Coordinates of C-alpha atoms in Angstrom, one line a residue:
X1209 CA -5.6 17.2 -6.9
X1210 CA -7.3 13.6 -6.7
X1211 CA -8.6 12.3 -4.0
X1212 CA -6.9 8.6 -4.3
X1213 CA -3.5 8.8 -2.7
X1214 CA -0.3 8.5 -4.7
X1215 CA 2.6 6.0 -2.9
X1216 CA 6.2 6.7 -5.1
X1217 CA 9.3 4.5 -4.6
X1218 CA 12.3 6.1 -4.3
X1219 CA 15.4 5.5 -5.6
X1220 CA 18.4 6.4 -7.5
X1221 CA 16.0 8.0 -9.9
X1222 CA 13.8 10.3 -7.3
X1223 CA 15.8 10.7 -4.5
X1224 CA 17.6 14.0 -4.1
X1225 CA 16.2 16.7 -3.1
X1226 CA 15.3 18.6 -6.3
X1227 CA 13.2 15.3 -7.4
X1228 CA 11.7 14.7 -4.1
X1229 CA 10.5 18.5 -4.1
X1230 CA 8.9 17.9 -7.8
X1231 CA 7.7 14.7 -6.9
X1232 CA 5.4 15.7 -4.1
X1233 CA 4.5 18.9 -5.6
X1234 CA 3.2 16.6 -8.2
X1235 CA 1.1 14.8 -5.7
X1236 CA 3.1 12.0 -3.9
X1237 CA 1.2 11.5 -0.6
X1238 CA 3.5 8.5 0.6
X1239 CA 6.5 7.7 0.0
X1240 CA 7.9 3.9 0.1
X1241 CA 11.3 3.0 0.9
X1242 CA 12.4 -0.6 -0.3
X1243 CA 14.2 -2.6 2.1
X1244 CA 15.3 -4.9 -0.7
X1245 CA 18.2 -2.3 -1.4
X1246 CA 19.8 -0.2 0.5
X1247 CA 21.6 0.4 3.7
X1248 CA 19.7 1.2 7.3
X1249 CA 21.5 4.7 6.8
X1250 CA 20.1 5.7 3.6
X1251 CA 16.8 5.0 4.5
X1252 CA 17.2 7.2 7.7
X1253 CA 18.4 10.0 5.4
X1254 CA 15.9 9.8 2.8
X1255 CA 13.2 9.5 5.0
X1256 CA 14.6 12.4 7.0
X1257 CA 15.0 14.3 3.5
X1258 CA 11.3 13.4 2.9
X1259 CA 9.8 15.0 5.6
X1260 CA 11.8 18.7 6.0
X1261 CA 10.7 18.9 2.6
X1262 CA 7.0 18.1 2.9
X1263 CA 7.5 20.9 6.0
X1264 CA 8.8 23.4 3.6
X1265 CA 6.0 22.8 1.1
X1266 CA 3.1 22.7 4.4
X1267 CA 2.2 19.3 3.2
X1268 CA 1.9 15.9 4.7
X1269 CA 4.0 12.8 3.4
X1270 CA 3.5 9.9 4.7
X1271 CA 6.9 6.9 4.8
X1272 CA 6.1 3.6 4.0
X1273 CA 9.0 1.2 5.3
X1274 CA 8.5 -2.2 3.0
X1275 CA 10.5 -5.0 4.4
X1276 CA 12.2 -8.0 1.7
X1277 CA 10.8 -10.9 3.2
X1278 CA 10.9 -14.2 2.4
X1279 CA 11.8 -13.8 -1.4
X1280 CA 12.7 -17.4 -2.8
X1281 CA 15.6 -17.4 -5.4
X1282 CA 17.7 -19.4 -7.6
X1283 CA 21.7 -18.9 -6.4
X1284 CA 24.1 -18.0 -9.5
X1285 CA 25.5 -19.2 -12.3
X1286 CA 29.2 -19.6 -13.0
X1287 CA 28.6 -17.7 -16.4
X1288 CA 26.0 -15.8 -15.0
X1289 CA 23.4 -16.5 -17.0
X1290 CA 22.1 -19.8 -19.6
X1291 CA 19.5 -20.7 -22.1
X1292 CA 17.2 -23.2 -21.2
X1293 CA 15.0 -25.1 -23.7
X1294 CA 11.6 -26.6 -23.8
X1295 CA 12.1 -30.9 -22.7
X1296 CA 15.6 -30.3 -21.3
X1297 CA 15.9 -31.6 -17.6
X1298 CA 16.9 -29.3 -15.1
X1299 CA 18.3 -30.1 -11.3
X1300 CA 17.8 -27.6 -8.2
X1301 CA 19.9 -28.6 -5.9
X1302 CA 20.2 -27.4 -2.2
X1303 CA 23.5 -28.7 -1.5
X1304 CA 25.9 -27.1 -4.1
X1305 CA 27.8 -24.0 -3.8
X1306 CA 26.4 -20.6 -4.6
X1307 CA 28.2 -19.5 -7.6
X1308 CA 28.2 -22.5 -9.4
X1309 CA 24.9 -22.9 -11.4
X1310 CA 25.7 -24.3 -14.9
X1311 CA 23.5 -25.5 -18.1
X1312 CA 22.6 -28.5 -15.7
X1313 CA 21.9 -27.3 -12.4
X1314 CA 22.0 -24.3 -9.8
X1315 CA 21.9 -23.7 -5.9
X1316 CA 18.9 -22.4 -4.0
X1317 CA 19.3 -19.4 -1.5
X1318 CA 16.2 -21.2 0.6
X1319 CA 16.9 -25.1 0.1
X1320 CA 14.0 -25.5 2.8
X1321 CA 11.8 -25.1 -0.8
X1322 CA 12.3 -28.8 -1.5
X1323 CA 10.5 -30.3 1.5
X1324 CA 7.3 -28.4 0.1
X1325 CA 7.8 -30.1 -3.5
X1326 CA 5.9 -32.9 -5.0
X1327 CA 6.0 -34.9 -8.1
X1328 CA 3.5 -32.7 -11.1
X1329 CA 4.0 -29.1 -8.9
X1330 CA 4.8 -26.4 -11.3
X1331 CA 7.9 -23.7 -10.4
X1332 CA 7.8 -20.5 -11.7
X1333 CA 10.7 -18.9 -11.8
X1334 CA 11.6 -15.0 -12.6
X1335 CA 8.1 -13.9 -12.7
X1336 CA 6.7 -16.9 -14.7
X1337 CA 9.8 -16.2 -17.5
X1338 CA 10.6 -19.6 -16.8
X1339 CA 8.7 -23.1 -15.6
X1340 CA 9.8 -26.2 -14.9
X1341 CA 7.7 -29.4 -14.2
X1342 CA 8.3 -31.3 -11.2
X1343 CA 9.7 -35.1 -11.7
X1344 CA 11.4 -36.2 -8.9
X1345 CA 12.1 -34.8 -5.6
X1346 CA 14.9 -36.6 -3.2
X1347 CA 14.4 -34.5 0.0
X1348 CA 17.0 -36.3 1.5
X1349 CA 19.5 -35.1 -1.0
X1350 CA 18.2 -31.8 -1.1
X1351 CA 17.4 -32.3 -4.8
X1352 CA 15.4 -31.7 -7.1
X1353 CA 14.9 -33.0 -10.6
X1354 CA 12.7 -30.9 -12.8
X1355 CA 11.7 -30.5 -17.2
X1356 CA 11.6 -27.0 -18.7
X1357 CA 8.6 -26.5 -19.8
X1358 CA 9.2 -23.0 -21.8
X1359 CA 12.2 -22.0 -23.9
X1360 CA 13.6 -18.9 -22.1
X1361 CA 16.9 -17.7 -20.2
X1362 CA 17.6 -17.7 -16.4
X1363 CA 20.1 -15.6 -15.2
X1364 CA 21.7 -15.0 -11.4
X1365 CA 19.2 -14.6 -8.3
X1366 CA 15.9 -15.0 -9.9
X1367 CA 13.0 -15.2 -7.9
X1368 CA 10.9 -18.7 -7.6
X1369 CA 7.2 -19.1 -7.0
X1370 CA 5.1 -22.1 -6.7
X1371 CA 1.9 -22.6 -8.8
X1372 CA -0.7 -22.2 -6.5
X1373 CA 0.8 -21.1 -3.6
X1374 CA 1.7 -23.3 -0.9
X1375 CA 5.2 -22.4 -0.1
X1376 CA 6.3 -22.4 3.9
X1377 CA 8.8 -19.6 4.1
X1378 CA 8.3 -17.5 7.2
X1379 CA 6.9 -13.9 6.4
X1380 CA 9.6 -12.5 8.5
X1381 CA 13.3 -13.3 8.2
X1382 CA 16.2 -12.5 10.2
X1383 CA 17.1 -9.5 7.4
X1384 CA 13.3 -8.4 8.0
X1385 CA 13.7 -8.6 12.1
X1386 CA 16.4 -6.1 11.9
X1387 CA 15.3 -3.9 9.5
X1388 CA 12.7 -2.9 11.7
X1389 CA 14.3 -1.6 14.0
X1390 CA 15.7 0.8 11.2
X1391 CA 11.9 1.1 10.7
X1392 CA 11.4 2.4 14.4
X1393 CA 14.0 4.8 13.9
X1394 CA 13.0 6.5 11.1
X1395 CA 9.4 6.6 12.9
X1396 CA 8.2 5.0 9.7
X1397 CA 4.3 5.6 9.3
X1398 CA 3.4 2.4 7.5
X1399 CA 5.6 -0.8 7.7
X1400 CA 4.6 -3.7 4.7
X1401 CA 5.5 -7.4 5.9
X1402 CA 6.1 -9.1 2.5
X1403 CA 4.3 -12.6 1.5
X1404 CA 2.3 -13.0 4.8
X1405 CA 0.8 -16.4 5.0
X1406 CA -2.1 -15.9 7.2
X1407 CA -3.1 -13.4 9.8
X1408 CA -1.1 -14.4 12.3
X1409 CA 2.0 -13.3 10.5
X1410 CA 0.7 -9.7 10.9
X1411 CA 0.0 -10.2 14.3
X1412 CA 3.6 -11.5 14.8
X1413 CA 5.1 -8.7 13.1
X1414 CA 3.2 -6.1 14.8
X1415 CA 4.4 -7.2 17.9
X1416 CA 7.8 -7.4 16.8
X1417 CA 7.0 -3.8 15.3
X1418 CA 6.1 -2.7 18.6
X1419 CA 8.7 -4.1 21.0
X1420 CA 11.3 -2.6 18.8
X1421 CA 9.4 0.9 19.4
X1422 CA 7.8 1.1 15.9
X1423 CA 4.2 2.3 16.1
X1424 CA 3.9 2.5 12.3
X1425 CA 0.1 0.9 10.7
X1426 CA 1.0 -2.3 9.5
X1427 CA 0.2 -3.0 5.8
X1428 CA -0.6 -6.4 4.6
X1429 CA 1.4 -7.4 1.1
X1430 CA -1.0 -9.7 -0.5
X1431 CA 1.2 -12.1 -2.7
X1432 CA 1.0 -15.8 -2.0
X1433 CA -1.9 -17.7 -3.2
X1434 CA -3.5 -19.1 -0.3
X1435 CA -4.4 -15.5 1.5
X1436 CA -6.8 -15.3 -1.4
X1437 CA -7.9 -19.1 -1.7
X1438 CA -11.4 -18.1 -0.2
X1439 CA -13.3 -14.8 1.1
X1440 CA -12.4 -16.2 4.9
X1441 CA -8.8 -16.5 4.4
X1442 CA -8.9 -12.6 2.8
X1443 CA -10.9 -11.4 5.7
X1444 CA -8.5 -13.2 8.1
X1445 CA -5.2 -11.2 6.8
X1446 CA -7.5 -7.8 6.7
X1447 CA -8.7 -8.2 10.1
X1448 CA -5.5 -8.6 11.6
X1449 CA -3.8 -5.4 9.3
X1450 CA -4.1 -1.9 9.2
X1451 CA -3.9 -1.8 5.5
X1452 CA -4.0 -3.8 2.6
X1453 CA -1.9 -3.7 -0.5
X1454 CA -2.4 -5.5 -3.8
X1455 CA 0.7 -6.6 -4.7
X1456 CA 0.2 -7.8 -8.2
X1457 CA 3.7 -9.3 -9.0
X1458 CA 4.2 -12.0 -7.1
X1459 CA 0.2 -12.3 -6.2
X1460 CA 0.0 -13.2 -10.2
X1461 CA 2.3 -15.6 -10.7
X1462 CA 1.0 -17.7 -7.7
X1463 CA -2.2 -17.7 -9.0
X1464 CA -2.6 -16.9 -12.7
X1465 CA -3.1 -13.7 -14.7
X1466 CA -6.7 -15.4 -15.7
X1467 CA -8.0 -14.7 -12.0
X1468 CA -5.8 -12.1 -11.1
X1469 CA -8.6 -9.2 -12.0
X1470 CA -11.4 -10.6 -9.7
X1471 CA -9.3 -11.2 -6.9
X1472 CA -7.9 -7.9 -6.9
X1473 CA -11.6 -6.5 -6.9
X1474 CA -12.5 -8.7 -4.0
X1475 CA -9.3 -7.8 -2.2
X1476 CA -10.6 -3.9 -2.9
X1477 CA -14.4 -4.7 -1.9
X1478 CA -13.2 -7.0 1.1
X1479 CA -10.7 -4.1 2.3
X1480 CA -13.7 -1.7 2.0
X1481 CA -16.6 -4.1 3.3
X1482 CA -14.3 -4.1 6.5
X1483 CA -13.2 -0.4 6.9
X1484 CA -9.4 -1.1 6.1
X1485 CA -7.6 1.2 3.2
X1486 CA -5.9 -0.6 0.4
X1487 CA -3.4 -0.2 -2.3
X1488 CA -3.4 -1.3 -5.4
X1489 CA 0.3 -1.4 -6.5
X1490 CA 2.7 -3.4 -9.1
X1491 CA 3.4 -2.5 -12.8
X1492 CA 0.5 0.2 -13.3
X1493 CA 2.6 2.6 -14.8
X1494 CA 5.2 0.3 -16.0
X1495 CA 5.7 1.6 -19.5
X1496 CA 6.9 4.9 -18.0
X1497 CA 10.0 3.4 -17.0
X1498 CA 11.3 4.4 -20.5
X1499 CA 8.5 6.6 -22.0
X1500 CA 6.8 9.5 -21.2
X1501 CA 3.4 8.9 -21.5
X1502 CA 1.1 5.6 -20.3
X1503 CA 0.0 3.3 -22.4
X1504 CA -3.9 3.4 -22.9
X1505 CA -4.3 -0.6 -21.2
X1506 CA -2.5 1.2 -17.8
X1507 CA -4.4 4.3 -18.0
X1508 CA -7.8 1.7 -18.1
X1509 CA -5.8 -0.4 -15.2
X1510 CA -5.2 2.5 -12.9
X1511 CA -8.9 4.4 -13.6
X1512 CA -10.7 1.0 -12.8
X1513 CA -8.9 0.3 -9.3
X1514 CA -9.5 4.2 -8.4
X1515 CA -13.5 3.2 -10.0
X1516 CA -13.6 0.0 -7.7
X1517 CA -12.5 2.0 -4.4
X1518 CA -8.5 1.7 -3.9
X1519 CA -7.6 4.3 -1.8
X1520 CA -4.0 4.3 -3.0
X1521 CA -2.0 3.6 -6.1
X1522 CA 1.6 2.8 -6.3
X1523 CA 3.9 3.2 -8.2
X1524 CA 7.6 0.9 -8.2
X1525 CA 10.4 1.2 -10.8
X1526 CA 8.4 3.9 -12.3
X1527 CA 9.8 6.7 -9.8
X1528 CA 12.6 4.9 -8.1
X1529 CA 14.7 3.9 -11.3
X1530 CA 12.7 5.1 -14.4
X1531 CA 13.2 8.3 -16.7
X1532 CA 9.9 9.8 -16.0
X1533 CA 9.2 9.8 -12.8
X1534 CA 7.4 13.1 -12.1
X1535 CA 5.7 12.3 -15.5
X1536 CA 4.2 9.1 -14.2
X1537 CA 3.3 10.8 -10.7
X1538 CA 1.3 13.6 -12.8
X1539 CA -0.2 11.1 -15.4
X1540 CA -1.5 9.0 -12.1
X1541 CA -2.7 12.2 -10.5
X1542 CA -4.9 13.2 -13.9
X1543 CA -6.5 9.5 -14.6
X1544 CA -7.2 9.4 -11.2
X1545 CA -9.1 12.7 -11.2
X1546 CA -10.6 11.7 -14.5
X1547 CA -11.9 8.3 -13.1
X1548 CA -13.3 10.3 -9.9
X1549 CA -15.5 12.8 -11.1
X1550 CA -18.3 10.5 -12.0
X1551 CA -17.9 8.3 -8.6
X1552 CA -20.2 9.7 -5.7
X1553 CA -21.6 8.2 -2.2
X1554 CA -23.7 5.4 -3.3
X1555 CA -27.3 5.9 -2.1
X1556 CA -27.1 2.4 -0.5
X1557 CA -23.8 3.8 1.3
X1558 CA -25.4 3.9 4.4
X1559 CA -26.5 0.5 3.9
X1560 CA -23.1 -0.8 2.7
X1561 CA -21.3 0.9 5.8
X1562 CA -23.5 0.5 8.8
X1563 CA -22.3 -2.3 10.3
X1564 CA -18.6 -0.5 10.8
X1565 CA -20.9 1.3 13.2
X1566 CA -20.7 -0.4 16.6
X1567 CA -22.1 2.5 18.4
X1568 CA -24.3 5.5 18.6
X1569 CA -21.8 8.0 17.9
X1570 CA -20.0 6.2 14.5
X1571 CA -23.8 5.7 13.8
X1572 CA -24.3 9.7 14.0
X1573 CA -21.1 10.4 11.9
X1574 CA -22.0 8.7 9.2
X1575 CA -25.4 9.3 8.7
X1576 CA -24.0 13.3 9.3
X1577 CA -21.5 12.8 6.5
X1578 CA -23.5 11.1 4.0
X1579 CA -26.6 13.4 4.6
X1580 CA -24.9 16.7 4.5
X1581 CA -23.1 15.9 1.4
X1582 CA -25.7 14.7 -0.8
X1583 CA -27.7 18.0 0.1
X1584 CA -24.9 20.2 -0.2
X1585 CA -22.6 19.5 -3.5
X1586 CA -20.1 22.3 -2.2
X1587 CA -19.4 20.5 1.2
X1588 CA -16.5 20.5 2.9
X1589 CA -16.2 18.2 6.2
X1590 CA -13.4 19.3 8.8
X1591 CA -13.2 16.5 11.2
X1592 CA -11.3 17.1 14.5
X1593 CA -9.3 13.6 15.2
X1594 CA -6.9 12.5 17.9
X1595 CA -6.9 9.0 17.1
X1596 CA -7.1 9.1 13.1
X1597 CA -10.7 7.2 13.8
X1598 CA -13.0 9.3 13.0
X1599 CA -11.2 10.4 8.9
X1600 CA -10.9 6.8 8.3
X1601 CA -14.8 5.8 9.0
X1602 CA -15.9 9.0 7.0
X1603 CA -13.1 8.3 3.9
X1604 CA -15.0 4.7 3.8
X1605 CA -18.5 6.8 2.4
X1606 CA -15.7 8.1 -0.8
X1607 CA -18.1 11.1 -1.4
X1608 CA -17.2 13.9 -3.6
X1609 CA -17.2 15.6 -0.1
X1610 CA -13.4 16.9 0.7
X1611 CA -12.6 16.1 4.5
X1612 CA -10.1 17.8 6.3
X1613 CA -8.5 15.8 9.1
X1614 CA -6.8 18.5 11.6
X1615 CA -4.4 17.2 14.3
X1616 CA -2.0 18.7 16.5
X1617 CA -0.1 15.7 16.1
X1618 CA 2.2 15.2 13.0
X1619 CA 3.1 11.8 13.2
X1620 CA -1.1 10.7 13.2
X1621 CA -1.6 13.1 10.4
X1622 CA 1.1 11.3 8.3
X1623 CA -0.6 8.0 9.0
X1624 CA -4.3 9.1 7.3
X1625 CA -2.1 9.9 4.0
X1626 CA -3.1 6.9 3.0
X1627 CA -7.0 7.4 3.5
X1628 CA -8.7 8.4 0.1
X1629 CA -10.3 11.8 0.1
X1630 CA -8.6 13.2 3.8
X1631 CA -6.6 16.0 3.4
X1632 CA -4.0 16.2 6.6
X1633 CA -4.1 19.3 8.1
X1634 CA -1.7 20.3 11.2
X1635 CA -3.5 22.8 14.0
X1636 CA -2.0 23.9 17.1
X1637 CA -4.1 25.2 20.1
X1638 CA -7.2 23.4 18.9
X1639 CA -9.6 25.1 21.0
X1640 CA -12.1 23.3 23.1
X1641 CA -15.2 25.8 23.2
X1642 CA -17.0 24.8 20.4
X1643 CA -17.8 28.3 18.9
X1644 CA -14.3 29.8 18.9
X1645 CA -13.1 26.3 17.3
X1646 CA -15.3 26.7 14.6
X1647 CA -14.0 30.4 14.0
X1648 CA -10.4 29.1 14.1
X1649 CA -11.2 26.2 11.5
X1650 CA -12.8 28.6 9.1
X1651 CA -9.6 31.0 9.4
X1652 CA -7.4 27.7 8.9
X1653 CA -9.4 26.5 6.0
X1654 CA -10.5 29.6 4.4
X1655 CA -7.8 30.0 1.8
X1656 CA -8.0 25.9 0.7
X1657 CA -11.7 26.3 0.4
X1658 CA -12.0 29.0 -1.8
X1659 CA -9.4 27.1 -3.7
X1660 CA -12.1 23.9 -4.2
X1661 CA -15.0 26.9 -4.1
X1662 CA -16.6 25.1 -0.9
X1663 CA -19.2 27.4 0.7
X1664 CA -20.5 24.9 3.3
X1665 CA -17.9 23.4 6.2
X1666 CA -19.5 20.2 8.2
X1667 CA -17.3 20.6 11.2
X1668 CA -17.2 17.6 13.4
X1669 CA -15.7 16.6 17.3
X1670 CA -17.2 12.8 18.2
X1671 CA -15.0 11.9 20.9
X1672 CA -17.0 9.1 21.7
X1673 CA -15.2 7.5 18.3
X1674 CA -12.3 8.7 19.0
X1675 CA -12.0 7.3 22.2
X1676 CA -11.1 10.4 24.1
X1677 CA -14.6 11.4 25.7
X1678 CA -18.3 11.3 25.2
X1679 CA -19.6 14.5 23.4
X1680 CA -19.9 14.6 19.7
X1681 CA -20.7 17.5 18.1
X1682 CA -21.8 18.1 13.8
X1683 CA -21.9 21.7 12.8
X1684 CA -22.8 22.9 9.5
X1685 CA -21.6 26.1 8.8
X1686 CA -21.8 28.9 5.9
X1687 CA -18.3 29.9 5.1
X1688 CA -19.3 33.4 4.2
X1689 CA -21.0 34.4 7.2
X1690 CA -20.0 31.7 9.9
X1691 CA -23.8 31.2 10.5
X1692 CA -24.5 28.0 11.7
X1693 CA -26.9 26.0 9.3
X1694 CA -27.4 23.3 11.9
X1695 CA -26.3 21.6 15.2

């Protein structure tokens, strides 16, 4: 199996139990619920589902909860749907009713968007589909006055972006307030907050998150142009998450498809630069929906974000409404795996990493990691965590090392399901003397590393990273005799 993680959407397409069961024997890691559809009761059941299955198969699975957020749409039109051609004028107007849009004008579901127009500002509507030119803007009125720019049809609901960015919709709306506390009872593990503006959107949302009893890693959903305006405004949205996610859709209209592909790499190098996991998500498989192979431009899409460092890739209508959705998990798995096998830890990794390293003992973990595994190809690194710490600094290296993160705690395991290269394991009556531990990780891990044909095991207790005490130990052991190779 890869190393880079595998998030699947469910939905109507992936989520009974038979699918589910294929689906993460295929190699799903995390699984993200939409919040966009669905009832609160659903969710609870699928992600319920979810887990007594990944318990059957002794695997960990990860939920991602991702909340709608502020999504800016067009109301409806009387007949549904018109045609709109190139010079006509076009009216958005904030005051008329919802269902009657005509070949005219139509009703806004956020008429707040017209006190952030001016005269010249380009509107994208359903993905780009559609643009109109701003002429005139009457905020008094709640109108707006606009030219279509491209021939094309608009139809009911249809989602409108600003050129550029710019737009002040909060990141959290009264939908999104509630639906986390649907999120804190279905203990979600991750919980994405949709077209945050700035860092302190995360912030706010975590501390909703966590007054409503949800302790899930929030993930930040880059999509609005000004969180990517400049390297500081990036690093101000990574510092404040716990992950990042690419979100490609919505990220690309605002800006442009022309500088879509750098920002995404500097979103990846950022993410990486300042120990956070990212995901790169949004149309990677998208020909899957109907077919059931990729296209070659999405295999070359999905082996250079695993190349550039994402730790995860997503996957949207692919697996939640698509025909192939096991197809598209297993094609993922294999381009992944293909992309990986010529990746390995840098040999200026220590230099790219070392200022993560605010103390001795992340200094000493490192340095252990990156050491053992360039001298011994066959490595495998169990690392003994109780805060998830200690798996994410060492996933940051991405060696060709395989890194087991044991636990007795299941809901930290499901959390590192995001980290590229960790492996989850669940251990109960983790022993504290150091020589029967290692005996009862080499029992534990025997079977999984003859599987990967690892004869070395790098086992590794720094408490002083974890927070939890001030010994750290690094043992290198020989799987076929126990012997200790170093201390």
């Amino acid at each position: 199996m890869c190393k880079t993680k595998i998030v699947a959407t469910l939905g109507p397409a992936s989520q009974t139990r038979e699918k589910l069961t294929q689906l993460i024997r295929a190699g799903v890691n995390v699984v993200r619920l939409n919040f966009s559809h669905g009832s609160a009761e659903e969710h609870i059941e699928r992600a319920e589902l979810v887990r007594t299955i990944a318990q059957e198969l002794n695997t960990t699975v990860g939920v991602l909860v991702d909340l709608q957020g502020p999504k800016i749409r067009i109301a409806c039109f009387e007949q549904g749907s018109i045609q709109l051609t190139a010079g006509d004028k076009f009216i958005l107007d904030g005051q008329l009713e919802p269902n009657s849009g005509n070949q005219e004008r139509v009703g806004l579901d956020y008429p707040q968007l017209i006190q952030d127009l001016n005269c010249e500002d380009i509107l994208l509507l359903d993905d780009g589909r559609v643009q109109l030119k701003v002429l005139e803007v009457n905020k008094q009125d709640e109108l707006v006055i606009t030219q279509v720019i491209n021939n094309g049809k608009l139809s009911n609901r249809k989602g409108i972006n600003l050129l550029g960015g710019g737009l002040s919709a909060p990141a959290l709306t009264e939908k999104d307030k509630q639906d986390i506390l649907t999120a804190a009872k279905l203990k979600a593990d991750f919980l994405a907050i949709s077209f945050p503006r700035n860092g302190a959107d995360i912030d706010y949302a975590r501390e909703l998150a966590v007054k409503a009893g949800c302790h899930a890693q929030i993930v930040a959903k880059v999509e609005r142009a000004e969180v990517v305006s400049s390297v500081e405004a990036m690093d101000d949205i990574i510092h404040a998450s716990d992950v990042i996610m690419v979100a490609r859709g919505d990220l690309g209209v605002e800006i442009g498809d022309a500088r879509l592909p750098n920002v995404q790499k500097a979103l990846i190098t950022r993410s990486k630069h300042l120990g956070k996991p990212v995901i790169t998500a949004t149309q990677m498989m998208e020909s899957m929906i109907e077919n059931p192979l990729p296209t070659r431009a999405e295999v070359l899409d999905v082996a250079n974000a695993v190349i550039d460092g994402t730790d995860a890739i997503m996957l949207s209508a692919e697996s939640a409404a698509g025909l192939y959705p096991v197809e598209a998990v297993e094609a993922m798995v294999r381009i992944a795996t293909g992309a990986e096998e010529q990746s390995s830890c840098a040999q200026d990794c220590w230099d790219k990493l070392q200022h993560l390293c605010n103390d001795a003992g992340k200094s000493f973990a490192l340095s252990s990691m990156i050491s053992a595994s360039k001298v011994h190809k066959d490595l495998g690194v169990a690392i003994i965590t109780q805060h998830g710490e200690t798996p994410l600094l060492m996933s940051r290296c991405q060696s060709q090392a395989t890194i087991w993160a044991v636990s007795d705690k299941p809901d930290l395991l499901s959390k590192l399901a995001i980290l590229r290269g960790v492996t989850p394991v669940y251990m109960t009556n983790i022993e504290k003397n150091a020589e029967i531990l290692a005996k009862q990780l080499v029992d534990h891990l025997s079977t999984q590393a003859s599987e990967k044909q690892i004869s070395s095991l790098l086992v590794t207790q720094l408490e002083s990273v974890e927070g939890v005490g001030s010994v750290n130990v690094c043992r290198l052991l020989h799987l076929n005799s126990n012997e200790d190779l170093a201390a």
